[in-house]
Amino acid sequence: MSISPSSLNDVDAADSDLVRRAQAGDARAFDSLVTRYRGKVYGMCYHLVQNEQDAWDLAQEAFIKAWRALSSFKGDASFYTWIYRIAHNSTYDWLRKRKIEGAGEFDDERQAGVAAGAETVPKGEHRPDEALKNRELGTRIQQAIDQLSPDHRTAILLREVEGFSYEEIAQIMESSMGTVMSRLFYARKKLQELLKDAYENA
């Protein structure tokens, strides 16, 4: 199978270029954006709904909504942030319809003054001979994250896994910076409590 020059160019094209072409009706340019971000969007959806098929459906729905709304994208945020916000909102709509609520609800606004960079779970490098222990710890960490409410789970994943800035997280979650900071503080504090024994025995 041959690959066209335009397809090769799409691999290295900037998001802004692909968006501009897609807005002009180039479906192949939008397909390149889908290919670039579908894994990350799926991952975010999966962490919230905990079901592979539902996560793929929600990720697909997010990209369909993005395609339909592409003409309204002004580039104020990156396409990456924009598609995450669409996926986030679609997933939350899905959760609300099924009345799925996370445990440990928390008043974000009351805690908005808490330092965002507060110390959380200890970090450190492990030797190769501790690989099994690391896998077990990874499972414990995932189980702990699953116990957070959807809002707190989203905040911690966007920050610690995806590496979004506080401002980008606020845009994705459509909330204030103070709310993002408090959600991150609470999520980190909760994880530290849930994983305390795991790190003490490490």
Coordinates of C-alpha atoms in Angstrom, one line a residue:
M1 CA 0.0 0.0 0.0
S2 CA 1.4 3.4 -1.0
I3 CA 1.2 6.4 1.2
S4 CA 0.5 9.7 -0.4
P5 CA 2.8 12.7 0.2
S6 CA -0.1 14.6 1.9
S7 CA -0.5 11.8 4.4
L8 CA 3.1 11.9 5.2
N9 CA 2.9 15.6 5.7
D10 CA 0.0 15.2 8.0
V11 CA 2.1 13.1 10.4
D12 CA 4.3 16.1 11.1
A13 CA 1.8 18.9 10.5
A14 CA 1.0 21.2 13.4
D15 CA -2.5 20.9 15.0
S16 CA -3.3 24.5 13.9
D17 CA -2.5 23.6 10.2
L18 CA -4.7 20.5 10.4
V19 CA -7.5 22.4 12.1
R20 CA -7.4 25.1 9.4
R21 CA -7.6 22.5 6.6
A22 CA -10.3 20.6 8.4
Q23 CA -12.3 23.8 8.8
A24 CA -12.0 24.3 5.0
G25 CA -13.6 20.9 4.5
D26 CA -10.6 18.6 4.4
A27 CA -11.8 15.4 6.2
R28 CA -8.4 13.8 5.8
A29 CA -6.9 16.5 7.9
F30 CA -9.4 15.9 10.7
D31 CA -8.8 12.2 10.4
S32 CA -5.1 13.0 11.2
L33 CA -6.2 14.9 14.4
V34 CA -8.4 11.9 15.4
T35 CA -5.5 9.5 14.9
R36 CA -3.2 11.8 16.9
Y37 CA -5.5 12.1 19.9
R38 CA -7.9 9.2 20.0
G39 CA -5.8 7.2 22.4
K40 CA -5.5 10.0 24.9
V41 CA -9.2 10.9 24.6
Y42 CA -10.1 7.2 25.1
G43 CA -7.8 6.9 28.1
M44 CA -9.5 9.9 29.8
C45 CA -13.0 8.5 29.1
Y46 CA -12.0 5.0 30.3
H47 CA -10.6 6.3 33.6
L48 CA -14.0 7.9 34.3
V49 CA -16.4 5.1 33.1
Q50 CA -14.2 2.0 33.7
N51 CA -15.6 0.2 30.6
E52 CA -13.7 -0.2 27.4
Q53 CA -16.7 -0.3 25.0
D54 CA -18.4 2.7 26.7
A55 CA -15.1 4.6 26.6
W56 CA -14.6 4.0 22.9
D57 CA -18.2 5.0 22.2
L58 CA -17.7 8.2 24.2
A59 CA -14.4 9.0 22.6
Q60 CA -16.0 8.5 19.1
E61 CA -18.9 10.7 20.2
A62 CA -16.5 13.4 21.3
F63 CA -14.8 13.5 17.9
I64 CA -18.1 13.5 16.0
K65 CA -19.2 16.5 18.1
A66 CA -15.8 18.2 17.5
W67 CA -16.2 17.7 13.7
R68 CA -19.7 19.2 13.8
A69 CA -18.5 22.2 15.9
L70 CA -15.2 22.7 14.2
S71 CA -16.3 25.9 12.6
S72 CA -16.7 27.5 16.0
F73 CA -13.2 26.6 17.1
K74 CA -11.3 29.9 17.3
G75 CA -7.9 28.6 18.5
D76 CA -8.1 30.4 21.9
A77 CA -7.0 27.1 23.4
S78 CA -5.1 24.3 21.7
F79 CA -7.1 21.7 19.8
Y80 CA -5.8 19.1 22.3
T81 CA -7.4 21.1 25.2
W82 CA -10.6 21.7 23.2
I83 CA -11.2 18.0 22.3
Y84 CA -10.5 17.1 25.9
R85 CA -13.1 19.5 27.1
I86 CA -15.7 18.1 24.6
A87 CA -14.8 14.5 25.7
H88 CA -15.0 15.5 29.4
N89 CA -18.4 17.1 29.0
S90 CA -19.7 14.1 26.9
T91 CA -18.5 11.7 29.5
Y92 CA -20.0 13.7 32.4
D93 CA -23.4 13.8 30.6
W94 CA -23.2 10.1 30.2
L95 CA -22.4 9.6 33.9
R96 CA -25.2 12.0 35.0
K97 CA -27.7 10.1 32.9
R98 CA -26.8 6.9 34.6
K99 CA -26.7 8.5 38.0
I100 CA -23.2 7.3 38.6
E101 CA -21.5 9.2 41.4
G102 CA -18.1 8.9 42.9
A103 CA -17.4 8.5 46.6
G104 CA -15.9 11.2 48.8
E105 CA -17.6 14.3 47.6
F106 CA -15.9 17.5 48.7
D107 CA -16.6 21.2 48.8
D108 CA -14.1 22.5 46.3
E109 CA -14.7 26.2 46.8
R110 CA -14.2 26.1 50.6
Q111 CA -10.7 24.7 50.0
A112 CA -9.7 26.9 47.1
G113 CA -7.0 28.6 49.2
V114 CA -5.0 25.4 49.7
A115 CA -1.6 25.3 48.1
A116 CA -1.7 23.5 44.8
G117 CA 1.8 22.2 45.1
A118 CA 1.3 20.6 48.5
E119 CA 3.4 17.4 49.0
T120 CA 1.6 14.3 48.1
V121 CA 2.6 10.7 47.5
P122 CA 6.4 10.1 47.9
K123 CA 8.3 9.7 44.7
G124 CA 11.5 7.8 43.9
E125 CA 13.3 5.4 41.6
H126 CA 13.0 1.7 42.2
R127 CA 15.6 -1.0 41.3
P128 CA 14.9 -3.5 38.6
D129 CA 14.6 -6.3 41.2
E130 CA 11.6 -4.5 42.6
A131 CA 9.6 -4.8 39.3
L132 CA 7.0 -7.1 40.8
K133 CA 6.5 -4.8 43.8
N134 CA 6.1 -1.9 41.4
R135 CA 3.4 -3.7 39.4
E136 CA 1.5 -4.4 42.6
L137 CA 1.9 -0.8 43.7
G138 CA 0.7 0.3 40.2
T139 CA -2.5 -1.8 40.8
R140 CA -3.0 -0.2 44.2
I141 CA -2.5 3.3 42.8
Q142 CA -5.1 2.6 40.1
Q143 CA -7.6 1.2 42.7
A144 CA -7.0 4.3 44.8
I145 CA -7.6 6.7 41.9
D146 CA -10.8 4.8 41.1
Q147 CA -12.1 5.7 44.6
L148 CA -12.0 9.4 43.8
S149 CA -15.1 11.2 42.6
P150 CA -15.1 11.9 38.8
D151 CA -14.1 15.5 39.2
H152 CA -11.1 14.7 41.4
R153 CA -10.1 11.8 39.3
T154 CA -10.2 13.9 36.2
A155 CA -8.2 16.7 37.8
I156 CA -5.4 14.3 39.0
L157 CA -5.2 12.4 35.7
L158 CA -5.1 15.6 33.6
R159 CA -2.3 17.0 35.8
E160 CA -0.2 14.0 36.7
V161 CA -0.7 11.7 33.7
E162 CA -1.4 14.1 30.8
G163 CA 0.7 17.0 32.1
F164 CA -1.8 19.7 31.5
S165 CA -1.2 23.1 33.2
Y166 CA -3.6 24.4 35.8
E167 CA -5.0 26.9 33.3
E168 CA -5.6 24.1 30.7
I169 CA -7.3 21.9 33.3
A170 CA -9.6 24.8 34.2
Q171 CA -10.5 25.2 30.6
I172 CA -11.2 21.5 30.1
M173 CA -13.2 21.2 33.3
E174 CA -14.8 24.6 32.8
S175 CA -14.0 25.7 36.3
S176 CA -12.0 28.3 38.1
M177 CA -8.3 28.0 38.8
G178 CA -9.1 27.9 42.6
T179 CA -11.4 25.0 42.1
V180 CA -8.8 23.1 40.1
M181 CA -6.2 23.7 42.8
S182 CA -8.5 22.5 45.5
R183 CA -9.5 19.4 43.6
L184 CA -5.9 18.5 43.0
F185 CA -5.1 19.1 46.6
Y186 CA -7.9 16.9 47.8
A187 CA -7.2 14.2 45.2
R188 CA -3.5 14.1 46.3
K189 CA -4.4 14.1 50.0
K190 CA -6.9 11.3 49.5
L191 CA -4.4 9.2 47.5
Q192 CA -1.8 9.7 50.1
E193 CA -4.2 8.4 52.8
L194 CA -5.3 5.4 50.7
L195 CA -1.7 4.5 49.8
K196 CA 0.0 5.3 53.1
D197 CA 0.5 1.6 54.1
A198 CA 1.8 0.7 50.6
Y199 CA 4.5 3.3 50.8
E200 CA 5.4 2.6 54.4
N201 CA 5.9 -1.1 53.5
A202 CA 7.8 -0.3 50.2

